[in-house]
mmCIF file of C-alpha atoms in Angstrom:
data_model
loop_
_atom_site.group_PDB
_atom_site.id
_atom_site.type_symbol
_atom_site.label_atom_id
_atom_site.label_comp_id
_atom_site.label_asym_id
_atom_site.label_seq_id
_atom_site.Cartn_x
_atom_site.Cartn_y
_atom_site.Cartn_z
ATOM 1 C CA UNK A 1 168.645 20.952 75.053
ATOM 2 C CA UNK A 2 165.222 20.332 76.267
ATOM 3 C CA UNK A 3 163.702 17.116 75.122
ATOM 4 C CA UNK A 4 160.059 17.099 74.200
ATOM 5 C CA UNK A 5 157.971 13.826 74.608
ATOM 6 C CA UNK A 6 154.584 13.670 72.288
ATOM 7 C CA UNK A 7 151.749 11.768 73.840
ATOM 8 C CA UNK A 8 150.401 9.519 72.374
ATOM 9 C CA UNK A 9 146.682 8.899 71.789
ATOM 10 C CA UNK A 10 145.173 6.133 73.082
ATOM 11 C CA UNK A 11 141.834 4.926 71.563
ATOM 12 C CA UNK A 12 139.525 2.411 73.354
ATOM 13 C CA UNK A 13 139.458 -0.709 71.174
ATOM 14 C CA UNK A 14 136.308 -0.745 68.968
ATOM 15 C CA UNK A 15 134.259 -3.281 70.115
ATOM 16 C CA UNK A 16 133.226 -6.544 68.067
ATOM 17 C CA UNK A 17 129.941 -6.365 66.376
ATOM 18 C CA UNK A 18 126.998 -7.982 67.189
ATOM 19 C CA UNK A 19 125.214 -10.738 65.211
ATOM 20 C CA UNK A 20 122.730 -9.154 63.101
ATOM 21 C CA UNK A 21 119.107 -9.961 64.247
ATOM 22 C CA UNK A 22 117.849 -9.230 60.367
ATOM 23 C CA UNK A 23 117.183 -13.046 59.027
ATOM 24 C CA UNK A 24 118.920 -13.762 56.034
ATOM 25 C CA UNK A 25 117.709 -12.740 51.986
ATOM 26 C CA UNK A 26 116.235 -15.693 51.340
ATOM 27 C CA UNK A 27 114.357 -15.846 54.449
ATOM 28 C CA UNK A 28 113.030 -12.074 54.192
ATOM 29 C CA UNK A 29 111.522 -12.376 50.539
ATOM 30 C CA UNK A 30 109.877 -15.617 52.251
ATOM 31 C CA UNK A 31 108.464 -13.098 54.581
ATOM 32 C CA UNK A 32 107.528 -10.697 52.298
ATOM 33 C CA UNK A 33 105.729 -13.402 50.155
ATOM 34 C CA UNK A 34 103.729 -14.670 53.330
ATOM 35 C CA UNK A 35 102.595 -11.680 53.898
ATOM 36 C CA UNK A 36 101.415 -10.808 50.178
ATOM 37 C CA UNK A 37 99.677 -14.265 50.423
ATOM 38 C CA UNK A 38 97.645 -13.215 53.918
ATOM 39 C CA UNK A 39 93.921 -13.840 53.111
ATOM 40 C CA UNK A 40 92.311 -10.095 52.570
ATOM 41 C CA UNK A 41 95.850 -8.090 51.526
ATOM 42 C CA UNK A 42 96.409 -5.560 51.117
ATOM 43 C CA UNK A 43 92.995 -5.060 53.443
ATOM 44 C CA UNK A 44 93.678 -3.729 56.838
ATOM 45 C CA UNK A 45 97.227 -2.577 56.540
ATOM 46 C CA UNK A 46 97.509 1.202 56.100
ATOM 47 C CA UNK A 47 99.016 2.682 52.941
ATOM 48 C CA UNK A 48 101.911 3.438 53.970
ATOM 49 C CA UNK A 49 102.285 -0.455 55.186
ATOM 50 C CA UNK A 50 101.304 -1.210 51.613
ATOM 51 C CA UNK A 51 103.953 0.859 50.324
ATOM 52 C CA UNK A 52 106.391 -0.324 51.965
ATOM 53 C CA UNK A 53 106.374 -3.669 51.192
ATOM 54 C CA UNK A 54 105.911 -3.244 47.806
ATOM 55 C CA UNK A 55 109.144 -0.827 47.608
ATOM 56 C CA UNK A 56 111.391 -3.893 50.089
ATOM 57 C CA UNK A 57 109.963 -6.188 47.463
ATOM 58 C CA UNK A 58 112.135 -5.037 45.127
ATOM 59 C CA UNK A 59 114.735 -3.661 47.302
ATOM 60 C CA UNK A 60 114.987 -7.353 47.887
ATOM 61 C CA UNK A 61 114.700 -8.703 44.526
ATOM 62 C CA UNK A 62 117.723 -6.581 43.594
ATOM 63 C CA UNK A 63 119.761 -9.204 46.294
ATOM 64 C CA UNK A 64 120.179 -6.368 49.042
ATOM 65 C CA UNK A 65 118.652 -7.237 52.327
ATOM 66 C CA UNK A 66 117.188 -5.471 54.919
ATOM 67 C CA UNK A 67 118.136 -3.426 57.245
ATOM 68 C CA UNK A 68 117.176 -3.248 61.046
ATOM 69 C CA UNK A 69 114.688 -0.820 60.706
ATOM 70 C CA UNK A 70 113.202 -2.478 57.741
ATOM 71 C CA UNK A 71 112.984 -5.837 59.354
ATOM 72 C CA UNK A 72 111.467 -3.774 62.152
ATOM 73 C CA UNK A 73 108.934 -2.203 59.797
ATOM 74 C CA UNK A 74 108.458 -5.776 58.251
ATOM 75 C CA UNK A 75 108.003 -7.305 61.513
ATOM 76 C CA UNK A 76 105.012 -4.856 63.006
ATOM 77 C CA UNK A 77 103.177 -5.693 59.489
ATOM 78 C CA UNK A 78 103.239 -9.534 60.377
ATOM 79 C CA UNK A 79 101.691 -8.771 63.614
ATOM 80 C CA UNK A 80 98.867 -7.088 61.735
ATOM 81 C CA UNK A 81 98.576 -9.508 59.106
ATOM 82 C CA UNK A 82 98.757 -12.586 61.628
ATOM 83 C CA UNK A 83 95.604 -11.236 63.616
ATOM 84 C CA UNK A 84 92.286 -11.920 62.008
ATOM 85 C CA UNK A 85 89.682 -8.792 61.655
ATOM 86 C CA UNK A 86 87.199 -9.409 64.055
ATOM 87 C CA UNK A 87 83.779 -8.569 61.575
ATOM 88 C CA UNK A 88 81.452 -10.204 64.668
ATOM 89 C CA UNK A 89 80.257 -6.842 65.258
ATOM 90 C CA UNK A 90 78.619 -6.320 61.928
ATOM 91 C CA UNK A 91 75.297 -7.746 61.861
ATOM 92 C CA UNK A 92 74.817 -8.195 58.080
ATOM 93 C CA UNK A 93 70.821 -9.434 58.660
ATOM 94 C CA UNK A 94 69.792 -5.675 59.481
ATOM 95 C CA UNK A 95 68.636 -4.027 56.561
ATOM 96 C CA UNK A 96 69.881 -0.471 58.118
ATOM 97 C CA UNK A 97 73.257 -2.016 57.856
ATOM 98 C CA UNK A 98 73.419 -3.396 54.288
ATOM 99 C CA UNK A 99 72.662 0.461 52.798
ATOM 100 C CA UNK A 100 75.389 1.669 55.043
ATOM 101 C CA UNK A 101 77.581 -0.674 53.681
ATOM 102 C CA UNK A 102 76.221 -0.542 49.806
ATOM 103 C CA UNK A 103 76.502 3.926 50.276
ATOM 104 C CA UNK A 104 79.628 3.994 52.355
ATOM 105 C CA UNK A 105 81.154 2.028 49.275
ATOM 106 C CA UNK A 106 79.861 4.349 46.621
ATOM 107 C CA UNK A 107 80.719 7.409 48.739
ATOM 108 C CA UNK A 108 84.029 6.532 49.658
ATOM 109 C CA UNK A 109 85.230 5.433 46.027
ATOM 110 C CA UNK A 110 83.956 8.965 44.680
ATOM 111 C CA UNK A 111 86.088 10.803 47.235
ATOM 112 C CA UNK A 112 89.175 8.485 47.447
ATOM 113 C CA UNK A 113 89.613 7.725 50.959
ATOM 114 C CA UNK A 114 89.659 4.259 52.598
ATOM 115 C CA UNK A 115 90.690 3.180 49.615
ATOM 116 C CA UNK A 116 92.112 -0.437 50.917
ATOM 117 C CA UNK A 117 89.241 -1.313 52.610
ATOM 118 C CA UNK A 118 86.664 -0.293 49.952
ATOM 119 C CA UNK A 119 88.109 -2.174 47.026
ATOM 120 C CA UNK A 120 87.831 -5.358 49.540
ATOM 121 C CA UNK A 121 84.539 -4.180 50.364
ATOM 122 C CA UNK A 122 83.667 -4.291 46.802
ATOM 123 C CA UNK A 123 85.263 -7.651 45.865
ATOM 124 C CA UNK A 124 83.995 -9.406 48.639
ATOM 125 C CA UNK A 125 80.323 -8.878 49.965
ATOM 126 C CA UNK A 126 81.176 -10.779 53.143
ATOM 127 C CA UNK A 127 84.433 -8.495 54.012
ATOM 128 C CA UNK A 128 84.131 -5.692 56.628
ATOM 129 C CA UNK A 129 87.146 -3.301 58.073
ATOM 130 C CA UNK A 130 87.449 -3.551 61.966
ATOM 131 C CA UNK A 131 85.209 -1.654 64.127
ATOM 132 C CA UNK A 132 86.957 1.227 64.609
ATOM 133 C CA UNK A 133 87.495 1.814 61.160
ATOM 134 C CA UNK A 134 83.962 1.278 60.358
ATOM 135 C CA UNK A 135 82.994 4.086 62.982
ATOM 136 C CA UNK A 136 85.689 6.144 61.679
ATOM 137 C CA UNK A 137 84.073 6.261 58.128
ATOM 138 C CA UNK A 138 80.728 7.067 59.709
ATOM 139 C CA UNK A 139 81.910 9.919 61.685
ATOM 140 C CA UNK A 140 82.102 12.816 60.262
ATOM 141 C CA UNK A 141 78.473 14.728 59.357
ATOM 142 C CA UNK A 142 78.544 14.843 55.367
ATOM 143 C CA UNK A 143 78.356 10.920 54.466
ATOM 144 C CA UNK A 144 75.421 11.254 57.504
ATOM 145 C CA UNK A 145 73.647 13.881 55.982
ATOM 146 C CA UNK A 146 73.981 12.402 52.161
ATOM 147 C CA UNK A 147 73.152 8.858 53.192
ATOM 148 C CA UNK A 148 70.027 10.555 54.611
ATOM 149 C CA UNK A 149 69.021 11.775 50.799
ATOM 150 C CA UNK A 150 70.142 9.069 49.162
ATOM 151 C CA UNK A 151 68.177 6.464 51.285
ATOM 152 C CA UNK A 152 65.031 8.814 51.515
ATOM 153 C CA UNK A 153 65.291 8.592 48.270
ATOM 154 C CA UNK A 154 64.731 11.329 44.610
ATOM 155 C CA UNK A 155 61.936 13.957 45.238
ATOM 156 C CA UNK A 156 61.021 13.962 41.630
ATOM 157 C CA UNK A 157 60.372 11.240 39.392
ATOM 158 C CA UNK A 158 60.831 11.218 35.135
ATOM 159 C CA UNK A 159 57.810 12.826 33.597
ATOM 160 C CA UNK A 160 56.938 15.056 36.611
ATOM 161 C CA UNK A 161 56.339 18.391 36.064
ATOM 162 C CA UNK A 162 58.875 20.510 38.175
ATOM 163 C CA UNK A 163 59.219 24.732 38.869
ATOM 164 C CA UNK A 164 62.475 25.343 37.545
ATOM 165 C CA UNK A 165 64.992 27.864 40.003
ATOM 166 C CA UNK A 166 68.254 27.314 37.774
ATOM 167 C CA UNK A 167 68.407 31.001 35.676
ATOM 168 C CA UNK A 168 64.417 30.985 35.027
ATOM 169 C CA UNK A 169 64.888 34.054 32.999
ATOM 170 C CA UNK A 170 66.325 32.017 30.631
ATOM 171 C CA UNK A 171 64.888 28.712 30.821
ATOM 172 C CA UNK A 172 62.076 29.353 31.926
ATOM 173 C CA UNK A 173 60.241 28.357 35.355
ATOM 174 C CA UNK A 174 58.633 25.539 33.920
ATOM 175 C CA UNK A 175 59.891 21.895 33.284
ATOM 176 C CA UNK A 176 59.139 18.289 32.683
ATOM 177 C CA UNK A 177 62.255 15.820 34.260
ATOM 178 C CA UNK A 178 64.068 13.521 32.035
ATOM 179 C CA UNK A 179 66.250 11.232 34.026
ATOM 180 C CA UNK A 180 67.650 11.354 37.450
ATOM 181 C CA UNK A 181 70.586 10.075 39.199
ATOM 182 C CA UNK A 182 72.640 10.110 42.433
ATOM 183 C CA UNK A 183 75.988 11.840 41.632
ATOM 184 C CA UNK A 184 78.284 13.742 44.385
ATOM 185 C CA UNK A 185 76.529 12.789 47.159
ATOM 186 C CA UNK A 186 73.183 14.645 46.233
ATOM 187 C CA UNK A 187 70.552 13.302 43.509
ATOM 188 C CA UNK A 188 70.835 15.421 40.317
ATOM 189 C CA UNK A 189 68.011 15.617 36.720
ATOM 190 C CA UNK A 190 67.864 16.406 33.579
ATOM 191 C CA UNK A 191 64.968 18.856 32.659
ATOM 192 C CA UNK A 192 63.562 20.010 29.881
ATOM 193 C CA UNK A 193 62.713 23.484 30.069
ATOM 194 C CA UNK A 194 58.930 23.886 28.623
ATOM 195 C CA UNK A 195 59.050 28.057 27.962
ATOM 196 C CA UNK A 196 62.322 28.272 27.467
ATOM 197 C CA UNK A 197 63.521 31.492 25.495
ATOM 198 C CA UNK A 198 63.592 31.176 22.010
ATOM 199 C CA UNK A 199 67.643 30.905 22.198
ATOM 200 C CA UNK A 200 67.291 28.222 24.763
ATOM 201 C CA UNK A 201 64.639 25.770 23.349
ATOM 202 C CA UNK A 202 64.957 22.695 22.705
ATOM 203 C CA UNK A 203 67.645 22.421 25.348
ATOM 204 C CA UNK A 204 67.849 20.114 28.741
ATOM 205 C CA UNK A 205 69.431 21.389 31.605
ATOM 206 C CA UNK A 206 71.028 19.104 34.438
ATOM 207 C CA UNK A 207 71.123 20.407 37.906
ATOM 208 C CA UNK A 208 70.344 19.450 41.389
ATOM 209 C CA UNK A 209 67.310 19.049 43.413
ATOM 210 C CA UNK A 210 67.434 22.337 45.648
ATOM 211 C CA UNK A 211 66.895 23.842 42.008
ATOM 212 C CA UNK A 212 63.510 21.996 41.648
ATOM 213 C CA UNK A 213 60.187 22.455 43.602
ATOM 214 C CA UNK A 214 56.780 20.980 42.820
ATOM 215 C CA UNK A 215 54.603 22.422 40.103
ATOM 216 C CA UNK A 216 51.902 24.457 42.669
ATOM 217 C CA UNK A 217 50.640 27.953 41.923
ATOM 218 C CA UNK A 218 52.688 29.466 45.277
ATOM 219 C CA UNK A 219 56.015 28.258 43.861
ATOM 220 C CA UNK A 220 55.630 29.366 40.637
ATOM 221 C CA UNK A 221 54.417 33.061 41.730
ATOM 222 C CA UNK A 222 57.099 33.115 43.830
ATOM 223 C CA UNK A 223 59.841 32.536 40.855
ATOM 224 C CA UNK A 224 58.086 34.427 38.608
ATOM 225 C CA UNK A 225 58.888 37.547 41.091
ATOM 226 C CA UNK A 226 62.306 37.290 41.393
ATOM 227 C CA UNK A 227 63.254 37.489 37.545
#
């Protein structure tokens, strides 16, 4: 009779765990607090920073602490929060400056982005984002080119006489302005149409300026063609 031996399986022992390096519950919503308490928050930290803090704020509050990669998270967003912005390079005395700071704050809260920084912006007059951020809002060629209209100002003024472009067979080609304002980035006026068609008298029409030109006998020839 043969005689079969099993073998047996030998396991390396598992081996003791480390401390944890995540401070205790108490001590993280201490953390959390500090940083909710930093002078200009939630200013300068990215949205997903804000986020985040907001979501271990109640992870916390429901007693479960953090985990490594939290605290890691956590930790990288006390680094930010415990360096000051450096707003040196913002000279608020040049004129130039203050009406990029008074647009880029109207712009930016119509279209949504920088939406941290702006609502500081807005609540504090003396607050600016760190260079880089500043430039970064500045760089692209559309808040260029509207900050160029807005600051150069409307092209008509209420009561002017204007040669109306927007569906002249209609409204007509003539037009005296109502109001005027500066809406989505270009300046836009209400117009009442003066020879109108007798369906559409009576009525104001809003549009934008590259529908208006000055009153002058070559404009209005030139409309008058087209219909």
């Amino acid at each position: 009779m043969a005689f079969y031996h099993r073998r047996r399986n030998t396991y390396a022992a598992a081996p003791a765990s480390e401390p944890s390096s995540v401070p205790a519950l108490d001590e993280n919503k201490a953390r959390v607090q500090k940083v909710k308490d930093t002078e200009g928050f939630p200013a300068g930290l990215s949205p997903a920073d804000v986020a985040f803090i907001t979501s271990i704020e109640g992870w916390l509050a429901a007693e479960r602490n953090l985990s490594v990669a939290q605290n890691s998270w956590l930790e990288r967003i006390e680094k930010k929060c415990a360096t000051p912005l450096d707003t040196n390079w913002f000279d608020v005395s040049i004129e130039e400056n203050q009406k990029k700071r008074a647009y880029a704050i109207q712009h930016y809260k119509a279209t949504g982005y920088y939406a941290i920084a702006i609502a500081k912006m807005e609540a504090d007059s003396a607050y600016m984002p760190e260079k880089a951020v500043w430039e970064k809002m500045w760089s692209n060629k559309y808040i260029n080119a509207a900050f160029k209209r807005w600051t150069d100002g409307c092209r008509f003024n209420v009561g002017d006489m204007v040669v109306n472009k927007y569906y002249p067979a209609f409204y007509g080609t003539i037009a005296v302005v109502q109001s005027v304002k500066w809406w989505n980035n270009n300046w836009h006026y209400e117009v009442l149409p003066l020879n109108a068609e007798p369906n559409y008298e009576g009525r104001t029409i809003t549009t934008d300026e590259k529908m208006l030109l000055p009153t002058s006998k070559r404009n209005l020839t030139a409309i008058e063609k087209k219909q």
